[in-house]
Amino acid sequence: MELFYCHFFLLSVLELCQFGSILSYPAECVLPFPRSYVVYHLGEQETIDIDGKLDDKAWALVSWTEDFIDIQGTDWKKPRFRTHAKMRWDDKYLYIGAFLQETDVWANQTKHDSVVYLDNDFEVFMDPDGDTHWYKEFEINAINTTWDLELNKPYLNGGTPNNSWEMPSMKSAIYVSGPVDDPSVKDKFWSVELALPFSDLVDHSPTASAPPRNKDQWRINFSRVEWHVRDVRGHYEKIPNVPEDNWVWSSQDAINMHLPERWGFIQFSTDAVNKSEFVRTPNWPVYSGLVMLYDAEKKFMAVNGYFTANLTQLEIPASLRTGQCPYEPAVQVEKTYNFGATVKPLDQRLPVGHIRDDRLIWFSDTKRHLEI
């Protein structure tokens, strides 16, 4: 099978397909594109009251995301309960509303910045500049206990969480369709309503704007942790030795939310609601090449104890090694335990992509860093 790719000028995203020729290449050159969503700016007369109910007119005007799936992808078991979300924005906040179908609502964590995922929870992961470093994580349970933190890089790359990072003007609320922690009454759902301040979300992301500009794109994913519970003397307890379920908006292809390169995309729009189309970045083929090289180098290191600059030693698609992709890959190794990969697009109007062994991704055209 072949895919078709337009050669683009680096202009606004609405201009991407107005120029250039068509280049065909094998499908294995490009990773599947993650889920995407257009986030519409609130109109002059629109407001969102953070009460957890999601009954404001501003919410009714926009669509839900796709239903959440198993964290490992659509080939895995369908979630037991439905989950989906909506988003809006204004010049100060990103608004998120989420619906979580649930028959047994319970929560134990009551202290801010406690480990909220020990309860059933809803989680937001956000990387405004898309470089996989200095991303934000937010968790909330059914009694509005929250945990916000910032990670300098993913855990697999030696990242450390900063639990002292806070969003002072953040707003959150929960609505539950029935009682909490009462097995005698079956609930129907609980819902989450958030206002996350842009000024905090862009911390350590110098190329991201607060507020975002029209057509800016950020990386984001949502997760829901769902434990299996039983009624023990009128209260819910987890069933011993049964792991939690992890359901997400955009597939991670692994039981690990801390792979930012696999998160979905949101595109901010100041157009009238439902008048914008999400536009895929022209950098996606190059981005795909970077991620495939990174994964292959890590796998090679795990087996051999060192990195390699020899592409023939890496488990990458044959098309990537033989020059059939719309980019040229190269790897540089320093003292066998550090590497940097470069992917140069054949279209010289597109920026060159780079990735390091600590997963940091960037493009040579920093003005276009937001579009990876």
XYZ file of C-alpha atoms in Angstrom:
372
model
C 0.000 0.000 0.000
C 1.180 3.536 -0.689
C 0.352 6.774 1.053
C 0.383 10.149 -0.635
C 2.055 13.192 0.825
C 1.929 16.801 -0.326
C 5.140 18.818 -0.376
C 4.224 21.840 1.712
C 5.495 25.340 2.148
C 5.807 26.209 5.836
C 2.969 28.680 5.882
C -0.147 28.769 8.010
C -1.815 25.405 8.454
C -4.691 26.446 6.196
C -2.254 26.913 3.323
C -0.523 23.575 3.640
C -2.118 21.779 0.693
C -2.301 24.667 -1.732
C 1.135 24.076 -3.214
C 3.434 21.345 -4.388
C 3.504 17.945 -5.971
C 2.499 14.499 -4.806
C 5.077 12.047 -3.518
C 4.208 8.392 -2.945
C 5.977 6.210 -0.410
C 5.411 2.973 1.531
C 2.950 3.165 4.416
C 5.569 1.844 6.852
C 7.463 5.137 6.542
C 4.877 6.911 8.688
C 3.336 6.055 12.053
C -0.454 6.090 12.431
C -1.590 9.620 13.220
C -2.995 9.931 16.760
C -6.448 11.232 17.547
C -7.110 14.948 17.142
C -9.656 17.544 18.250
C -10.365 21.179 17.359
C -10.816 23.358 20.461
C -13.034 26.396 19.856
C -12.639 29.745 21.592
C -15.577 30.901 23.688
C -17.708 33.568 22.057
C -18.278 36.985 23.602
C -21.536 35.901 25.231
C -20.409 32.390 26.176
C -19.319 31.397 29.670
C -18.555 28.167 31.483
C -19.509 27.795 35.136
C -17.162 25.283 36.765
C -19.697 23.214 38.710
C -19.083 19.761 37.239
C -22.463 19.508 35.506
C -21.420 20.309 31.914
C -24.815 21.921 31.294
C -23.595 25.276 29.952
C -24.644 26.195 26.420
C -20.966 26.552 25.508
C -20.553 22.809 26.027
C -23.660 21.874 24.064
C -22.297 23.567 20.948
C -19.200 21.367 20.592
C -18.742 17.671 19.991
C -17.377 14.989 22.267
C -14.079 13.314 21.622
C -14.144 9.722 20.505
C -14.918 7.254 23.286
C -11.885 6.193 25.280
C -10.207 2.899 24.418
C -7.840 0.517 26.175
C -4.457 2.164 26.686
C -2.838 -0.470 24.454
C -5.106 0.231 21.494
C -8.319 -0.762 19.766
C -7.262 -4.407 19.421
C -7.629 -4.805 23.177
C -10.813 -5.327 25.171
C -13.401 -2.567 24.941
C -13.733 -0.581 28.207
C -16.533 -1.620 30.557
C -17.731 1.974 30.906
C -17.988 4.840 28.456
C -15.699 7.867 28.787
C -15.387 10.916 26.549
C -14.468 14.594 26.827
C -14.989 18.079 25.385
C -12.760 21.168 25.296
C -13.156 24.955 24.913
C -10.807 27.865 25.581
C -10.616 31.569 26.243
C -7.634 33.865 26.702
C -6.960 32.562 30.215
C -8.061 28.931 30.458
C -8.295 25.629 28.663
C -11.673 24.204 29.685
C -12.104 20.435 29.848
C -15.319 18.570 30.495
C -15.398 14.790 30.875
C -18.186 12.233 31.251
C -17.377 8.961 33.032
C -20.049 6.283 33.043
C -19.869 4.465 36.384
C -22.117 2.294 38.547
C -19.914 2.329 41.656
C -18.548 5.769 42.512
C -16.035 5.861 45.367
C -12.886 7.712 46.412
C -10.472 7.569 49.335
C -7.776 10.153 48.575
C -8.621 13.477 50.237
C -5.303 15.371 50.322
C -4.146 17.562 47.437
C -1.145 16.087 45.606
C -1.747 12.631 47.035
C -1.418 9.689 44.629
C -4.873 10.114 43.141
C -4.664 7.163 40.735
C -4.923 4.842 43.735
C -8.613 5.729 43.324
C -10.626 5.701 40.124
C -9.617 8.936 38.454
C -9.543 11.147 35.363
C -6.156 12.368 34.130
C -4.855 15.025 31.740
C -1.372 14.957 30.186
C -0.184 17.984 28.235
C 2.955 18.950 26.315
C 2.368 22.411 24.791
C 5.546 22.563 22.688
C 5.594 18.880 21.784
C 9.239 18.211 22.657
C 8.384 15.403 25.197
C 10.097 17.279 28.066
C 8.636 19.470 30.818
C 5.125 18.165 30.345
C 2.236 18.519 32.776
C 0.061 15.907 34.470
C -3.227 16.502 36.282
C -5.343 13.928 38.123
C -8.718 14.191 39.841
C -10.984 11.717 41.648
C -14.726 11.631 42.285
C -14.539 13.852 45.385
C -12.501 16.583 43.664
C -9.130 15.667 45.139
C -6.477 16.859 42.694
C -2.833 16.189 41.913
C -0.884 18.468 39.582
C 2.740 17.891 38.694
C 5.382 18.655 36.107
C 7.937 16.191 34.733
C 11.235 17.320 33.258
C 11.242 14.229 31.025
C 9.578 10.787 30.938
C 10.302 8.319 33.727
C 11.952 5.881 31.293
C 14.494 8.613 30.541
C 15.286 9.317 34.180
C 12.624 11.963 34.629
C 11.650 13.215 38.068
C 8.210 14.567 38.995
C 7.942 18.019 40.520
C 5.012 17.748 42.922
C 5.549 21.305 44.127
C 4.474 22.618 40.721
C 1.039 24.173 41.108
C -1.676 25.914 39.110
C -2.907 28.513 41.632
C -5.803 29.769 39.502
C -6.926 26.310 38.367
C -10.621 25.537 38.847
C -12.155 22.088 39.202
C -15.521 20.578 40.066
C -17.170 17.159 40.141
C -20.779 16.093 39.691
C -21.932 12.599 40.705
C -25.278 11.169 39.617
C -25.798 9.537 43.013
C -24.075 8.884 46.341
C -20.344 8.280 46.749
C -19.121 5.076 48.422
C -22.564 3.558 48.897
C -22.823 0.091 47.310
C -26.543 -0.065 48.116
C -27.286 2.526 45.411
C -26.043 2.135 41.861
C -24.766 5.318 40.249
C -24.901 6.167 36.548
C -21.938 8.483 35.995
C -19.679 11.170 37.352
C -18.468 14.184 35.421
C -15.432 16.438 35.607
C -15.148 20.122 34.762
C -11.774 21.858 34.678
C -10.325 25.275 33.896
C -6.557 24.942 33.464
C -4.636 28.249 33.208
C -2.475 28.659 30.125
C 0.064 30.707 32.072
C 0.952 27.597 34.089
C 0.589 25.042 31.313
C 3.324 26.720 29.229
C 5.846 26.702 32.073
C 9.226 25.577 30.639
C 7.738 25.664 27.116
C 9.240 28.854 25.640
C 7.922 28.261 22.120
C 4.309 27.838 23.286
C 2.074 30.895 23.563
C -0.215 31.745 26.468
C -2.902 32.138 25.350
C -2.415 30.013 22.245
C -2.667 31.550 18.809
C -5.341 30.611 16.329
C -4.356 27.294 14.667
C -1.656 26.448 17.243
C -1.409 22.733 17.977
C -0.494 21.123 21.310
C -0.007 17.499 22.350
C -2.479 16.132 24.906
C -3.945 12.883 26.133
C -6.546 11.839 28.662
C -6.522 8.757 30.846
C -9.018 7.052 33.124
C -7.912 4.622 35.829
C -10.646 2.164 36.809
C -10.241 -0.374 39.619
C -12.293 -3.528 40.155
C -14.106 -3.245 43.498
C -16.435 -5.225 45.745
C -18.865 -4.446 48.552
C -17.283 -5.091 51.955
C -19.629 -4.293 54.847
C -21.277 -1.423 53.021
C -18.132 0.129 51.535
C -16.124 -0.379 48.377
C -12.795 -2.160 48.494
C -10.499 -3.119 45.645
C -10.530 -6.769 44.677
C -7.085 -8.070 45.709
C -4.553 -8.997 43.028
C -6.685 -7.604 40.201
C -4.904 -4.870 38.208
C -6.580 -1.627 37.293
C -7.960 -0.878 33.846
C -6.409 2.012 31.941
C -8.551 3.719 29.323
C -7.345 6.610 27.177
C -8.461 8.966 24.449
C -5.562 8.323 22.041
C -3.834 4.942 22.110
C -0.464 4.690 23.852
C 0.210 1.194 22.431
C 1.649 0.329 25.855
C 0.576 0.451 29.501
C 2.443 3.703 29.976
C 1.052 7.234 29.772
C 4.544 8.706 29.923
C 5.264 8.353 26.216
C 4.419 11.914 25.107
C 5.259 11.241 21.472
C 2.137 9.047 21.325
C -0.356 11.572 22.688
C -3.105 13.131 20.617
C -3.236 16.615 19.100
C -5.496 19.566 19.799
C -5.774 22.546 17.468
C -6.947 25.878 18.862
C -9.442 27.804 16.751
C -10.965 31.269 16.932
C -13.385 30.431 14.117
C -17.084 29.937 14.673
C -17.855 26.570 16.253
C -17.607 23.630 13.861
C -16.150 25.795 11.074
C -12.547 24.562 11.328
C -10.917 21.373 10.111
C -8.002 19.826 11.941
C -4.929 20.041 9.692
C -2.221 17.447 10.072
C 1.244 18.893 10.401
C 3.464 18.335 7.339
C 6.223 17.390 9.781
C 4.518 14.116 10.718
C 6.539 11.867 8.341
C 9.792 13.275 9.751
C 8.439 12.982 13.290
C 7.561 9.346 12.576
C 11.098 8.658 11.401
C 12.517 10.162 14.590
C 10.314 8.027 16.825
C 11.083 4.837 14.896
C 14.830 5.483 15.136
C 14.565 6.248 18.852
C 12.600 3.070 19.609
C 15.005 0.964 17.545
C 18.079 2.411 19.280
C 16.605 1.739 22.728
C 15.799 -1.830 21.747
C 19.321 -2.302 20.353
C 20.857 -0.918 23.560
C 18.767 -3.281 25.710
C 20.208 -6.272 23.843
C 23.767 -5.153 23.107
C 24.627 -2.618 25.804
C 25.509 0.195 23.405
C 23.976 2.370 20.690
C 24.833 2.054 17.013
C 25.121 4.455 14.081
C 24.705 1.562 11.639
C 21.104 1.608 10.411
C 21.386 -1.973 9.135
C 21.706 -3.144 12.753
C 18.448 -1.515 13.822
C 14.959 -3.018 13.734
C 13.416 -0.366 11.522
C 11.229 -0.686 8.421
C 13.203 -1.718 5.357
C 11.933 1.339 3.492
C 13.594 3.584 6.054
C 16.975 1.933 5.457
C 16.715 1.799 1.680
C 15.770 5.402 0.973
C 12.134 4.868 -0.010
C 10.760 7.247 2.639
C 10.284 11.012 2.135
C 13.218 11.719 4.424
C 16.852 10.767 5.061
C 17.661 9.237 8.482
C 21.028 9.403 10.216
C 22.306 8.508 13.697
C 25.316 9.890 15.536
C 26.696 7.968 18.529
C 28.920 9.470 21.229
C 30.968 7.097 23.401
C 28.455 4.274 22.708
C 26.041 5.400 25.458
C 24.597 8.585 23.934
C 23.018 9.040 20.545
C 21.320 11.681 18.470
C 19.216 10.968 15.410
C 18.496 13.357 12.568
C 15.777 13.006 9.958
C 16.086 15.299 6.954
C 12.995 15.693 4.754
C 13.497 15.414 1.015
C 11.491 18.603 0.666
C 14.022 21.215 1.739
C 11.251 23.653 2.627
C 10.434 21.506 5.673
C 12.569 21.621 8.847
C 15.039 18.927 9.837
C 13.975 16.833 12.836
C 16.191 15.775 15.742
C 15.842 13.389 18.689
C 18.245 12.570 21.547
C 18.641 9.469 23.660
C 16.690 11.236 26.446
C 13.695 11.446 24.041
C 13.931 15.221 23.489
C 12.529 16.121 20.057
C 13.038 19.379 18.188
C 13.086 20.801 14.689
C 15.717 23.039 13.151
C 13.081 25.689 12.458
C 12.204 26.612 16.047
C 9.387 28.871 14.886
C 7.645 25.712 13.733
C 8.380 23.795 16.927
C 4.703 23.894 17.854
C 3.753 21.898 14.790
C 5.552 18.635 15.498
